[in-house]
Amino acid sequence: MTRKRTEQISVPQHNLADEEVVVYTGYIPASTQEFSMSISVGLDTGGVVSPQATTVELVVDYFRLERVTSYSNLNGVIEFASNPESPSFMDAPLYRPLNVSLPDNSIVYSATTGMFNDTHPDSTLFLGGRFSSQESGYHNIAQYRNSKLQPLSNSGIWGTVYSMTFVNGSIYVGGSFNATADQTTALSNVAQFNTTDQAWHPLSGGVDGAVSSVIPYSPFGPNVVAMRGSFQTLIAGPASGDEAIAMHGLAMWDTAFSQWTYTPFIKGTPSMLFADSWQNRANNVAL
């Protein structure tokens, strides 16, 4: 029911037994904090009254307002309607839980969208945080596709995911973790999930502390991802000649060459990263 809308119903006048009549069932949004609903009762203008009657008595026993939906199963994620006129949200709240909810007490720190893989390029919602489902087989990261929550390869991440972004067919993940959930692939707080081969890949040797922000950094080109966190070192990778590099909570990864790249010199540690792609102006980025 939208603002200023009314529902009208006529009740038969000859009732020989107690009867309840449903006037309206559906969503009623509060237009203001002082919102209140009103109910008016009157005689139907089309009602039949005996010509000899001098008075008409209208009898109503009670009205009952009953809440039928409370949305207690949001569990860290809500779907919000950007278009209130969308048919799927008509006569319904502008928000609702996913068709399949995360487990109770789930915490979601990050969400991003991207394609499932090259064969099925349909849009997929990826969720990262601190949650786990033994039944569905996902841990701390999951994909929501075709109205279902599904695990990524290796059941996800062994640890907490704080931030993610989708660049060039891969999800770049930052957090506090040391391996995939099945412990088969070693990771160190940063990782790449390639949607083409559906596999996890370390970013060289990773970093020595938690990563709280991962964003595309377009001033260095379309292939660079910026990462911010409490780390102080880029850990030496497995390649011959790789050495540990001192950092101060900010690092740049070149997704095209799969290597760390030049980082803007900043005295101190940035407290946040922010990417602004307003009107597709890819060069409008702040650190």
Coordinates of C-alpha atoms in Angstrom, one line a residue:
M1 CA 0.0 0.0 0.0
T2 CA 1.5 3.3 -1.1
R3 CA 1.1 6.7 0.5
K4 CA -2.4 8.2 0.5
R5 CA -3.9 5.0 -0.8
T6 CA -7.1 3.7 0.6
E7 CA -8.7 0.3 0.7
Q8 CA -12.5 0.0 0.8
I9 CA -14.6 -3.1 1.4
S10 CA -18.2 -3.8 2.0
V11 CA -19.4 -6.4 4.5
P12 CA -22.7 -8.1 4.0
Q13 CA -25.4 -6.8 6.4
H14 CA -27.0 -10.1 7.2
N15 CA -24.6 -12.1 9.3
L16 CA -26.1 -14.9 11.4
A17 CA -22.8 -15.8 13.1
D18 CA -19.5 -14.1 14.2
E19 CA -17.4 -13.4 11.2
E20 CA -14.0 -11.9 10.5
V21 CA -13.4 -10.1 7.2
V22 CA -9.9 -9.3 5.8
V23 CA -9.8 -5.7 4.7
Y24 CA -6.2 -5.6 3.5
T25 CA -3.0 -7.7 3.6
G26 CA 0.3 -6.3 2.3
Y27 CA 3.1 -3.8 3.1
I28 CA 2.3 -0.5 4.6
P29 CA 5.2 2.0 4.6
A30 CA 5.5 4.8 7.1
S31 CA 5.7 8.1 5.3
T32 CA 6.9 10.0 8.3
Q33 CA 7.9 9.3 11.9
E34 CA 4.4 10.4 13.0
F35 CA 2.8 8.0 10.6
S36 CA -0.4 6.4 11.8
M37 CA -3.1 4.3 10.1
S38 CA -6.8 5.2 10.2
I39 CA -9.9 3.1 9.9
S40 CA -13.3 4.6 9.1
V41 CA -16.6 2.8 9.3
G42 CA -19.8 3.9 7.6
L43 CA -22.9 2.7 5.8
D44 CA -22.5 1.5 2.2
T45 CA -24.3 3.9 -0.1
G46 CA -25.6 1.0 -2.0
G47 CA -27.0 -0.8 1.0
V48 CA -30.6 -1.8 1.2
V49 CA -32.6 -0.4 4.1
S50 CA -36.3 -1.1 4.9
P51 CA -38.5 1.8 3.9
Q52 CA -40.2 1.6 7.3
A53 CA -36.9 2.0 9.2
T54 CA -36.4 5.3 10.9
T55 CA -32.9 4.4 12.3
V56 CA -30.0 2.2 11.2
E57 CA -27.6 0.6 13.7
L58 CA -24.1 -0.1 12.7
V59 CA -22.3 -2.8 14.8
V60 CA -18.6 -3.5 14.8
D61 CA -17.0 -5.7 17.4
Y62 CA -13.3 -5.1 16.9
F63 CA -10.5 -4.4 14.4
R64 CA -7.3 -6.4 14.4
L65 CA -3.9 -5.2 13.0
E66 CA -1.5 -8.1 12.7
R67 CA 2.1 -8.0 11.6
V68 CA 2.9 -10.9 9.3
T69 CA 6.5 -10.2 8.3
S70 CA 9.4 -9.0 10.5
Y71 CA 12.5 -9.8 8.3
S72 CA 14.4 -11.3 11.2
N73 CA 16.6 -13.4 8.8
L74 CA 18.6 -10.6 7.1
N75 CA 21.8 -12.1 8.4
G76 CA 24.2 -9.5 7.2
V77 CA 22.7 -8.7 3.7
I78 CA 19.7 -6.9 2.4
E79 CA 18.5 -6.5 -1.1
F80 CA 17.4 -2.8 -1.6
A81 CA 15.2 -1.6 -4.4
S82 CA 16.9 1.3 -6.3
N83 CA 13.6 1.6 -8.2
P84 CA 10.6 1.6 -5.9
E85 CA 8.3 1.1 -8.9
S86 CA 10.0 -2.2 -9.8
P87 CA 7.2 -4.9 -10.2
S88 CA 9.0 -7.2 -7.8
F89 CA 8.8 -4.6 -5.0
M90 CA 5.3 -3.4 -5.6
D91 CA 3.2 -3.7 -2.4
A92 CA 6.4 -4.8 -0.6
P93 CA 9.2 -3.2 1.4
L94 CA 12.0 -1.5 -0.5
Y95 CA 14.3 -4.0 1.2
R96 CA 14.2 -7.7 1.8
P97 CA 16.6 -10.6 2.6
L98 CA 18.2 -12.7 -0.1
N99 CA 16.1 -15.6 -1.3
V100 CA 18.6 -17.8 0.5
S101 CA 20.1 -16.2 3.6
L102 CA 23.5 -16.5 5.1
P103 CA 23.7 -18.5 8.4
D104 CA 22.8 -16.8 11.7
N105 CA 25.3 -14.4 13.1
S106 CA 27.0 -13.8 9.7
I107 CA 29.0 -10.6 9.3
V108 CA 29.5 -9.3 5.7
Y109 CA 32.3 -6.7 5.3
S110 CA 32.4 -6.5 1.5
A111 CA 30.3 -7.1 -1.6
T112 CA 31.2 -6.8 -5.3
T113 CA 29.7 -7.9 -8.6
G114 CA 31.3 -9.6 -11.6
M115 CA 30.9 -12.4 -14.1
F116 CA 30.7 -16.0 -13.0
N117 CA 33.1 -17.2 -15.7
D118 CA 33.8 -16.8 -19.4
T119 CA 31.2 -19.5 -20.3
H120 CA 28.5 -18.0 -18.1
P121 CA 29.1 -14.2 -18.1
D122 CA 26.0 -13.5 -16.1
S123 CA 26.3 -11.1 -13.3
T124 CA 27.2 -12.6 -9.9
L125 CA 27.2 -11.1 -6.4
F126 CA 30.2 -12.0 -4.4
L127 CA 30.0 -11.6 -0.6
G128 CA 33.0 -11.6 1.8
G129 CA 33.2 -11.4 5.6
R130 CA 33.1 -13.8 8.5
F131 CA 30.5 -16.5 8.0
S132 CA 30.4 -20.2 7.3
S133 CA 28.0 -22.9 6.1
Q134 CA 29.0 -26.5 6.5
E135 CA 25.9 -27.6 4.6
S136 CA 26.5 -25.4 1.5
G137 CA 30.3 -25.7 1.8
Y138 CA 31.3 -22.0 1.8
H139 CA 33.6 -20.2 4.3
N140 CA 34.0 -16.4 4.6
I141 CA 33.3 -15.8 0.9
A142 CA 30.5 -16.9 -1.3
Q143 CA 28.8 -16.2 -4.6
Y144 CA 25.1 -15.4 -5.0
R145 CA 23.9 -16.4 -8.4
N146 CA 20.5 -17.6 -9.7
S147 CA 19.0 -16.8 -6.3
K148 CA 21.4 -19.3 -4.6
L149 CA 24.4 -19.0 -2.3
Q150 CA 27.2 -21.1 -3.6
P151 CA 30.8 -21.7 -2.6
L152 CA 33.9 -20.7 -4.5
S153 CA 36.6 -23.2 -5.3
N154 CA 38.4 -24.8 -2.3
S155 CA 35.3 -23.8 -0.1
G156 CA 36.5 -20.2 0.2
I157 CA 39.0 -18.6 2.6
W158 CA 40.5 -19.7 5.9
G159 CA 40.1 -16.4 7.8
T160 CA 38.2 -13.1 7.5
V161 CA 37.6 -11.2 4.2
Y162 CA 37.5 -7.4 4.7
S163 CA 37.4 -6.1 1.2
M164 CA 37.1 -7.2 -2.4
T165 CA 37.0 -5.7 -5.9
F166 CA 36.4 -7.2 -9.4
V167 CA 39.0 -6.3 -12.1
N168 CA 39.6 -8.0 -15.5
G169 CA 37.8 -11.2 -14.7
S170 CA 39.2 -11.7 -11.2
I171 CA 38.2 -10.9 -7.7
Y172 CA 41.0 -9.4 -5.6
V173 CA 40.5 -10.1 -2.0
G174 CA 42.0 -8.6 1.2
G175 CA 41.6 -9.6 4.8
S176 CA 43.2 -11.6 7.6
F177 CA 43.7 -15.1 6.3
N178 CA 46.5 -17.5 5.5
A179 CA 45.1 -20.1 3.2
T180 CA 42.0 -21.3 1.3
A181 CA 39.4 -23.0 3.5
D182 CA 40.5 -26.5 2.6
Q183 CA 44.2 -25.5 3.4
T184 CA 45.4 -26.6 0.0
T185 CA 46.6 -23.1 -1.2
A186 CA 48.7 -20.9 1.0
L187 CA 47.7 -17.2 1.0
S188 CA 48.9 -14.3 3.1
N189 CA 46.1 -11.7 3.6
V190 CA 45.7 -11.0 -0.1
A191 CA 44.5 -13.3 -2.9
Q192 CA 43.2 -13.4 -6.5
F193 CA 40.2 -15.6 -7.5
N194 CA 40.3 -16.0 -11.3
T195 CA 36.8 -16.6 -12.5
T196 CA 38.1 -18.1 -15.8
D197 CA 39.9 -21.1 -14.3
Q198 CA 37.9 -20.9 -11.0
A199 CA 41.1 -21.0 -9.0
W200 CA 42.8 -19.1 -6.2
H201 CA 46.2 -17.5 -6.7
P202 CA 48.5 -15.9 -4.2
L203 CA 49.8 -12.4 -4.9
S204 CA 53.5 -13.2 -4.9
G205 CA 54.2 -13.9 -1.2
G206 CA 51.4 -11.7 0.1
V207 CA 51.7 -9.1 2.9
D208 CA 52.6 -9.4 6.6
G209 CA 49.4 -7.9 8.1
A210 CA 45.6 -7.6 7.6
V211 CA 44.3 -5.8 4.5
S212 CA 41.2 -3.6 5.1
S213 CA 40.7 -2.0 1.7
V214 CA 41.0 -3.2 -1.9
I215 CA 40.1 -0.9 -4.8
P216 CA 40.9 -0.3 -8.5
Y217 CA 43.5 2.5 -8.8
S218 CA 43.0 3.9 -12.3
P219 CA 45.7 6.7 -12.3
F220 CA 48.2 3.9 -12.8
G221 CA 46.1 2.3 -15.6
P222 CA 43.1 0.0 -15.8
N223 CA 45.0 -3.0 -14.4
V224 CA 46.2 -1.7 -11.0
V225 CA 44.6 -2.5 -7.7
A226 CA 45.4 -0.6 -4.5
M227 CA 45.5 -2.2 -1.1
R228 CA 45.6 -0.7 2.3
G229 CA 46.0 -2.3 5.7
S230 CA 48.1 -2.8 8.8
F231 CA 51.0 -4.5 6.9
Q232 CA 54.6 -3.3 6.9
T233 CA 56.2 -5.7 4.4
L234 CA 55.5 -7.3 1.0
I235 CA 56.6 -10.9 1.7
A236 CA 59.2 -12.3 -0.7
G237 CA 57.5 -14.5 -3.3
P238 CA 58.6 -18.0 -4.5
A239 CA 60.3 -16.8 -7.7
S240 CA 64.0 -16.7 -7.7
G241 CA 65.4 -13.3 -6.8
D242 CA 62.3 -12.1 -5.0
E243 CA 63.0 -10.1 -1.9
A244 CA 60.8 -8.7 0.9
I245 CA 60.0 -5.0 0.5
A246 CA 59.2 -2.6 3.3
M247 CA 55.9 -0.9 3.0
H248 CA 53.7 1.3 5.2
G249 CA 50.2 0.0 4.8
L250 CA 49.8 0.8 1.1
A251 CA 50.6 -1.4 -1.9
M252 CA 49.8 -1.6 -5.6
W253 CA 49.3 -4.8 -7.6
D254 CA 49.5 -4.9 -11.4
T255 CA 46.9 -7.4 -12.5
A256 CA 48.2 -7.6 -16.1
F257 CA 51.8 -8.6 -15.0
S258 CA 50.9 -10.3 -11.7
Q259 CA 53.4 -8.3 -9.7
W260 CA 53.7 -5.5 -7.2
T261 CA 54.2 -2.1 -8.9
Y262 CA 55.2 1.4 -7.9
T263 CA 53.4 2.9 -5.0
P264 CA 52.8 6.6 -4.5
F265 CA 55.1 8.0 -1.8
I266 CA 53.0 8.9 1.3
K267 CA 54.5 9.8 4.6
G268 CA 52.5 7.8 7.1
T269 CA 49.8 5.3 6.6
P270 CA 46.5 6.1 4.8
S271 CA 43.4 5.5 6.9
M272 CA 41.2 4.7 3.9
L273 CA 41.0 4.2 0.2
F274 CA 38.3 5.6 -2.0
A275 CA 37.6 5.2 -5.7
D276 CA 35.2 7.6 -7.4
S277 CA 34.0 6.6 -10.9
W278 CA 31.3 9.2 -11.1
Q279 CA 30.2 9.6 -14.7
N280 CA 32.8 7.0 -15.7
R281 CA 35.6 9.4 -15.0
A282 CA 38.2 6.6 -14.3
N283 CA 40.9 9.1 -13.4
N284 CA 39.0 10.6 -10.5
V285 CA 40.5 8.7 -7.6
A286 CA 41.5 9.7 -4.2
L287 CA 43.7 8.0 -1.6

